C-alpha positions as a printed NumPy array, in Angstrom:
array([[-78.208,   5.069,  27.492],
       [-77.457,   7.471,  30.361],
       [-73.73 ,   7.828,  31.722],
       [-73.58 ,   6.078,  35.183],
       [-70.704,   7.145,  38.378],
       [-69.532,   4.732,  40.145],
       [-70.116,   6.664,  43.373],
       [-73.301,   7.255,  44.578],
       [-75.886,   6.317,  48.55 ],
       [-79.091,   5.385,  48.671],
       [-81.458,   4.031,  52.09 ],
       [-84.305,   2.268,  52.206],
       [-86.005,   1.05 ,  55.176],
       [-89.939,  -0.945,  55.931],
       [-92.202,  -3.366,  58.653],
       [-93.543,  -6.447,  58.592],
       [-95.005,  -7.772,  60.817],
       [-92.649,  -8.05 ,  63.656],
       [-89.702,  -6.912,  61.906],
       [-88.878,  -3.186,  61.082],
       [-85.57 ,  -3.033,  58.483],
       [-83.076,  -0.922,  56.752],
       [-81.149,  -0.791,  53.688],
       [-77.839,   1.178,  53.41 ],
       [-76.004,   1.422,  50.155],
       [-72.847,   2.415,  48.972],
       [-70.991,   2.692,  45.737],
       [-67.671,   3.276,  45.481],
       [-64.929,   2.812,  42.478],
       [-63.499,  -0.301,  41.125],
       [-62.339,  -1.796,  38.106],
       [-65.586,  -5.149,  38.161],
       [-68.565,  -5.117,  40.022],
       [-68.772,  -6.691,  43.282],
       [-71.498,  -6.442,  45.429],
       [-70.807,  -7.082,  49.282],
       [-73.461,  -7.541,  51.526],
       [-73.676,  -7.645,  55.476],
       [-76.911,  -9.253,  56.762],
       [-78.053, -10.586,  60.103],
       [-78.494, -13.942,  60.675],
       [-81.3  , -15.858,  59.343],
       [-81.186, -13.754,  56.195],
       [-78.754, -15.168,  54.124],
       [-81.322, -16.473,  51.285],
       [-82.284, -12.948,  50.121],
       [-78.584, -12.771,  49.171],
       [-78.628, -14.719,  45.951],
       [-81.265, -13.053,  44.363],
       [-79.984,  -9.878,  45.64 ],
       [-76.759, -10.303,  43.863],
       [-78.209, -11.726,  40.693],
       [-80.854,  -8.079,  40.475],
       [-77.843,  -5.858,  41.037],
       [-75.941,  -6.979,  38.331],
       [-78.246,  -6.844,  35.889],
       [-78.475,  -2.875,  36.563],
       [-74.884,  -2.167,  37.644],
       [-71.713,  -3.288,  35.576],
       [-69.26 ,  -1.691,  37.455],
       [-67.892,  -0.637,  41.399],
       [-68.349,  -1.881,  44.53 ],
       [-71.202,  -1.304,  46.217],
       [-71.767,  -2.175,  50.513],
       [-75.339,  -3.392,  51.468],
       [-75.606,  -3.635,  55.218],
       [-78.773,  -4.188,  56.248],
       [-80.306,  -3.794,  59.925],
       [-83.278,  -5.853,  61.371],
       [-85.332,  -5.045,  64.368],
       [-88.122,  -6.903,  66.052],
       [-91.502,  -3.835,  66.52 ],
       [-93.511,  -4.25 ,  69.428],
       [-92.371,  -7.533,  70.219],
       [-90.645,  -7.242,  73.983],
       [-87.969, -10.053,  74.592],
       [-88.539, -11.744,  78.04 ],
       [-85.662, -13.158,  80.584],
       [-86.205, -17.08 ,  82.222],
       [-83.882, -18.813,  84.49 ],
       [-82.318, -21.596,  82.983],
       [-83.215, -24.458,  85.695],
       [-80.478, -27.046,  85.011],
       [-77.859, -24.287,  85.088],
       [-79.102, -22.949,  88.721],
       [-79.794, -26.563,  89.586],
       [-75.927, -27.486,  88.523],
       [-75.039, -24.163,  90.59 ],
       [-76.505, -25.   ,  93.529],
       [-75.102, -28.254,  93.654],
       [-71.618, -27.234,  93.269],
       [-72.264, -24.46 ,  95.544],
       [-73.381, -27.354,  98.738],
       [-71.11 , -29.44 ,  97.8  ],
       [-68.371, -26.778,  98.306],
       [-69.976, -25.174, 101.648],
       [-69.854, -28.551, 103.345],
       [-65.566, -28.309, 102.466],
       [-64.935, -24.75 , 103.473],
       [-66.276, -22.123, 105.343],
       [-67.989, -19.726, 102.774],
       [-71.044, -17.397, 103.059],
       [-73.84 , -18.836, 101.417],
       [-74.539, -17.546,  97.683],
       [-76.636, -14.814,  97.359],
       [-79.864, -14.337,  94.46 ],
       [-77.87 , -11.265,  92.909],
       [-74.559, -13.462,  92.839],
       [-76.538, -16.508,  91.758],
       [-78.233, -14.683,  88.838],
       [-75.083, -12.728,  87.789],
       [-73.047, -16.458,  86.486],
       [-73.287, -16.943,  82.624],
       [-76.053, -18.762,  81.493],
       [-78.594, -19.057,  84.214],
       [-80.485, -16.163,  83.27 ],
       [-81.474, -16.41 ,  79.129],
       [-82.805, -13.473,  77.17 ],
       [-85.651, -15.023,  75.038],
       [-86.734, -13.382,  71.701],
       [-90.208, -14.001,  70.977],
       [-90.604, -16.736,  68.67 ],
       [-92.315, -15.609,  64.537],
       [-94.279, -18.56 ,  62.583],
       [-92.671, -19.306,  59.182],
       [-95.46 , -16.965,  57.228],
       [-94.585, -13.704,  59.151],
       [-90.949, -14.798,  58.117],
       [-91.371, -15.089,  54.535],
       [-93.514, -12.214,  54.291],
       [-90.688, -10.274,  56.037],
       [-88.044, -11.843,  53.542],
       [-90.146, -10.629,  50.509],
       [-90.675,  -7.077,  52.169],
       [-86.792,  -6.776,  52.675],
       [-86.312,  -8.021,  49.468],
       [-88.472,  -4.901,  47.815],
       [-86.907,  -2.388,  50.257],
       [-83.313,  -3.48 ,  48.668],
       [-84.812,  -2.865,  45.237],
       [-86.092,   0.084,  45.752],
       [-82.42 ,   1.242,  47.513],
       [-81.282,  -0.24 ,  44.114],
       [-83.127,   2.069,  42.521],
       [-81.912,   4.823,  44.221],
       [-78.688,   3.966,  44.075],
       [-78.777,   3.917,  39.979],
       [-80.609,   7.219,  39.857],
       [-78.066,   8.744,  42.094],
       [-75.455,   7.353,  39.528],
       [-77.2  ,   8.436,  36.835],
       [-77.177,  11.605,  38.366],
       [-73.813,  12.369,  39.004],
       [-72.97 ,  10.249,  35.653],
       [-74.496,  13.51 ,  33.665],
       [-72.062,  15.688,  35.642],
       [-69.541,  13.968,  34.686],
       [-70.35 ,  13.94 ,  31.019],
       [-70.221,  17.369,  30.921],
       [-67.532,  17.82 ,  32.983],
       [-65.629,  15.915,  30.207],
       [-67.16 ,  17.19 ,  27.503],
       [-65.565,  20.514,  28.364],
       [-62.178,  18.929,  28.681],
       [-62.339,  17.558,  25.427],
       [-62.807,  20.896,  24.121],
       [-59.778,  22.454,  26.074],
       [-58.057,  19.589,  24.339],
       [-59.589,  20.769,  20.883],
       [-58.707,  24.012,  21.497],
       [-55.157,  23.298,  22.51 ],
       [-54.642,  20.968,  18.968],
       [-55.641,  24.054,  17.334],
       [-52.936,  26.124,  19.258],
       [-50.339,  23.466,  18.698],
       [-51.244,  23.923,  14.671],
       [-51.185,  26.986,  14.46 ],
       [-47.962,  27.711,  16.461],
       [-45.811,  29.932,  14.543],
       [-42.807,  27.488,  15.383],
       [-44.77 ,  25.537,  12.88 ],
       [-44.505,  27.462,   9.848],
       [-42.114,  26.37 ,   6.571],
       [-40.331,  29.914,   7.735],
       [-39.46 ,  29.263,  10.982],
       [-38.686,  25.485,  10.493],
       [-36.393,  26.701,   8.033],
       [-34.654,  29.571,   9.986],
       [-34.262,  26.628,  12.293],
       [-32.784,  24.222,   9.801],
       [-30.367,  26.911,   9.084],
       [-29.186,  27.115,  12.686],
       [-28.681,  23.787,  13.142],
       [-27.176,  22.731,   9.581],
       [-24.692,  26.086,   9.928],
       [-23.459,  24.298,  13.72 ],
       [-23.328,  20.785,  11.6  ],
       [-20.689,  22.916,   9.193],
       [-18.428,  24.163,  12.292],
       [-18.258,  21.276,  13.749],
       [-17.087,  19.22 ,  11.147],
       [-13.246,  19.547,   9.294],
       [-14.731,  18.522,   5.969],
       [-18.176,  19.408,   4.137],
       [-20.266,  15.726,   3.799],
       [-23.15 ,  16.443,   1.575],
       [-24.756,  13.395,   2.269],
       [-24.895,  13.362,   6.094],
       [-25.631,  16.859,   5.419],
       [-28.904,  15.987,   3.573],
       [-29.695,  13.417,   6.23 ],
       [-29.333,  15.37 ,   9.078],
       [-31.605,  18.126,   7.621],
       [-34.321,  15.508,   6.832],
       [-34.106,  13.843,  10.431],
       [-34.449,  17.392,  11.725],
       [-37.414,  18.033,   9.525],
       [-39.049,  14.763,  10.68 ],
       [-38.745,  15.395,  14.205],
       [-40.103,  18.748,  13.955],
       [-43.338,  17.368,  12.239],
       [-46.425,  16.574,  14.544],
       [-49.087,  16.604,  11.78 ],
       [-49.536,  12.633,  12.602],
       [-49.64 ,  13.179,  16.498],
       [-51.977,  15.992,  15.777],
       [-54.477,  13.785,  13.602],
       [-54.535,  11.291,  15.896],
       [-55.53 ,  13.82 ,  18.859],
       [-58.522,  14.602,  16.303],
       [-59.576,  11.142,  16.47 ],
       [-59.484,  10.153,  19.82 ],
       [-61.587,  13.192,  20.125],
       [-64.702,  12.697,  17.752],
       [-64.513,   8.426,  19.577],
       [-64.669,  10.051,  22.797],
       [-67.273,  12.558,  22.002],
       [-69.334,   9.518,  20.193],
       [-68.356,   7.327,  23.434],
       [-70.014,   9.986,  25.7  ],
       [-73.15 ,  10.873,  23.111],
       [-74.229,   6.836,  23.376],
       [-73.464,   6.577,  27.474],
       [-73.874,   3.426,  28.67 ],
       [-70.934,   1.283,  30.748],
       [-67.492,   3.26 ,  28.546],
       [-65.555,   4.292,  31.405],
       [-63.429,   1.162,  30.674],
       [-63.021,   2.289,  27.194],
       [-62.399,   6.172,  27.608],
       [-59.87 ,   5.503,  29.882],
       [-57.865,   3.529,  27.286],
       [-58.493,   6.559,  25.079],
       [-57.603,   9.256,  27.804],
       [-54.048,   6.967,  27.875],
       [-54.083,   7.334,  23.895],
       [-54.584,  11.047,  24.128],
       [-51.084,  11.118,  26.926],
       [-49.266,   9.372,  24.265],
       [-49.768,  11.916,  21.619],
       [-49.415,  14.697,  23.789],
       [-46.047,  13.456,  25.128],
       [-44.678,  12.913,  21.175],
       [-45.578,  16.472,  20.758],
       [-43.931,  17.632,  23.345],
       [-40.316,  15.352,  22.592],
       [-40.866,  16.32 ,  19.141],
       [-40.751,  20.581,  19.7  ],
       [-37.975,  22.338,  19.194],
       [-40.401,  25.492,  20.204],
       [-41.08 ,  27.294,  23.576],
       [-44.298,  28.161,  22.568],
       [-45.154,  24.918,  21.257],
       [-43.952,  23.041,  24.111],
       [-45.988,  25.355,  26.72 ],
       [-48.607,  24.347,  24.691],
       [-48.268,  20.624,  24.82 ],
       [-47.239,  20.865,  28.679],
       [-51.06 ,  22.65 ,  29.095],
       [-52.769,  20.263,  26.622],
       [-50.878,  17.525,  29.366],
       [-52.735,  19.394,  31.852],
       [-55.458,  18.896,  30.805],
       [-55.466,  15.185,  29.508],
       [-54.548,  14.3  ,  33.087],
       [-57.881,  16.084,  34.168],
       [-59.857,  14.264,  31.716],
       [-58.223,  10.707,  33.02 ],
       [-58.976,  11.369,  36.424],
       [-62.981,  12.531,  35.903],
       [-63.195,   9.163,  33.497],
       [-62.047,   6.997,  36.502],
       [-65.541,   7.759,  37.922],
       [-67.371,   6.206,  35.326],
       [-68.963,   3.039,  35.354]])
């Protein structure tokens, strides 16, 4: 399975028979899916199955579906509304017998709400359902789209990541092989820190002594941190190799890979290793942000 973004546009549009249409979609991030659709009246029952087809493709993000209906080559045409006018002009005698007032004009007449109506021409129920079904294949085919431009920009990302995970690999590596890290220098550092032990205590405690030394030793040691960094790495790389809906899961993993890095950091006693950690930090933070865009 391919890696799918969360982001991604797509348009659609068709006639039939009187009505020309559009699709617009938009995908944007979000921890479900949820599919939000804005439709003109009368077209509420193409929403259902709408829904139902878009989750079976798309597992995550919210995507807008506004769709836009027109009526082709079908002119609207205007009618007076005759009990509105009749109603009018009876208010309008009754009041000119009770003051003196110019007689309505046709231009003031026609200008009060509701006795002029705008009358869209009337469809049977077969040019309807046609129309229905036609909109209906335009917003699979923006479906489509939408999960190809995913796709798409899902393959970026993959190796977008991919190349983090080797900074991060890299990094590990550096962290190993810092020369903080070697028996000599833990020792010469051991020294340091048992001879200021010695001066600042009146009498020599052997015992404290010894468990100072080990504590020291412990703390210095990032082997486990280190191993652990290795396997977050080889799940992620598997994670991204099978694609498919992991964004969820390599975003857990990205906060697995913080954790380690920040124990390596508390844990050195070392400017070089710390610089190191601080980058491989970096770079973690990087990875987190490009795995938010995954599905």
């Amino acid at each position: 399975m391919a890696l799918l973004s969360m982001t991604g546009f797509a348009r659609s549009h068709g006639a039939s028979g009187p009505y020309a249409f559009e699709w617009e979609l938009k995908s944007v991030n979000a921890k479900g899916f949820d599919l939000r659709m804005r439709l003109p009246p009368g077209w509420d029952d193409i929403e259902a199955s709408a829904k139902k087809r878009a989750g079976e493709l798309l597992s995550r993000g919210t995507v807008y579906a506004n769709l836009s209906v027109k009526r082709a080559n079908a002119a609207s045409t205007v009618r007076i509304n005759e009990e509105v006018l009749a109603s009018v002009l009876r208010v309008a005698a009754d009041l000119a017998g009770r003051i003196d007032a110019v007689a309505p004009s046709i231009d003031g007449l026609l200008g009060i709400k509701g006795v002029i109506e705008i009358v869209e021409p009337e469809s049977s129920e077969a040019e309807d359902m046609a129309a229905k079904a036609a909109v209906s294949a335009a917003f699979e085919q923006a479906l489509a789209d939408l999960v190809a431009m995913r796709r798409s920009e899902g393959i970026a990302l993959g190796k977008i990541l991919l190349l983090r995970l080797d900074e991060i690999e890299r990094l590990a590596r550096k962290a190993e092989t810092a020369p903080g890290r070697k028996p000599d220098a833990i020792r010469a550092r051991l020294a340091e820190q048992v001879a200021a032990l010695l001066e600042s205590s009146d009498r020599f405690d052997a015992d404290r002594l010894n468990q100072e030394a080990l504590l020291i030793a412990t703390k210095a040691d990032i082997r486990e941190e280190l191993d652990r960094i290795a396997s977050h790495l080889a799940q992620a790389r598997e994670m991204l190799g099978k694609g498919g809906p992991v964004g969820r899961r390599l975003d857990f993993l990205a906060q697995e890979f913080n954790r380690e890095v920040n124990t390596c950091c508390s844990k050195s006693n070392d400017l070089e290793l710390t610089n190191t950690g601080l980058e491989m930090k970096n770079v973690v933070e990087q990875f987190r942000e490009q795995v938010q865009n995954l599905e």
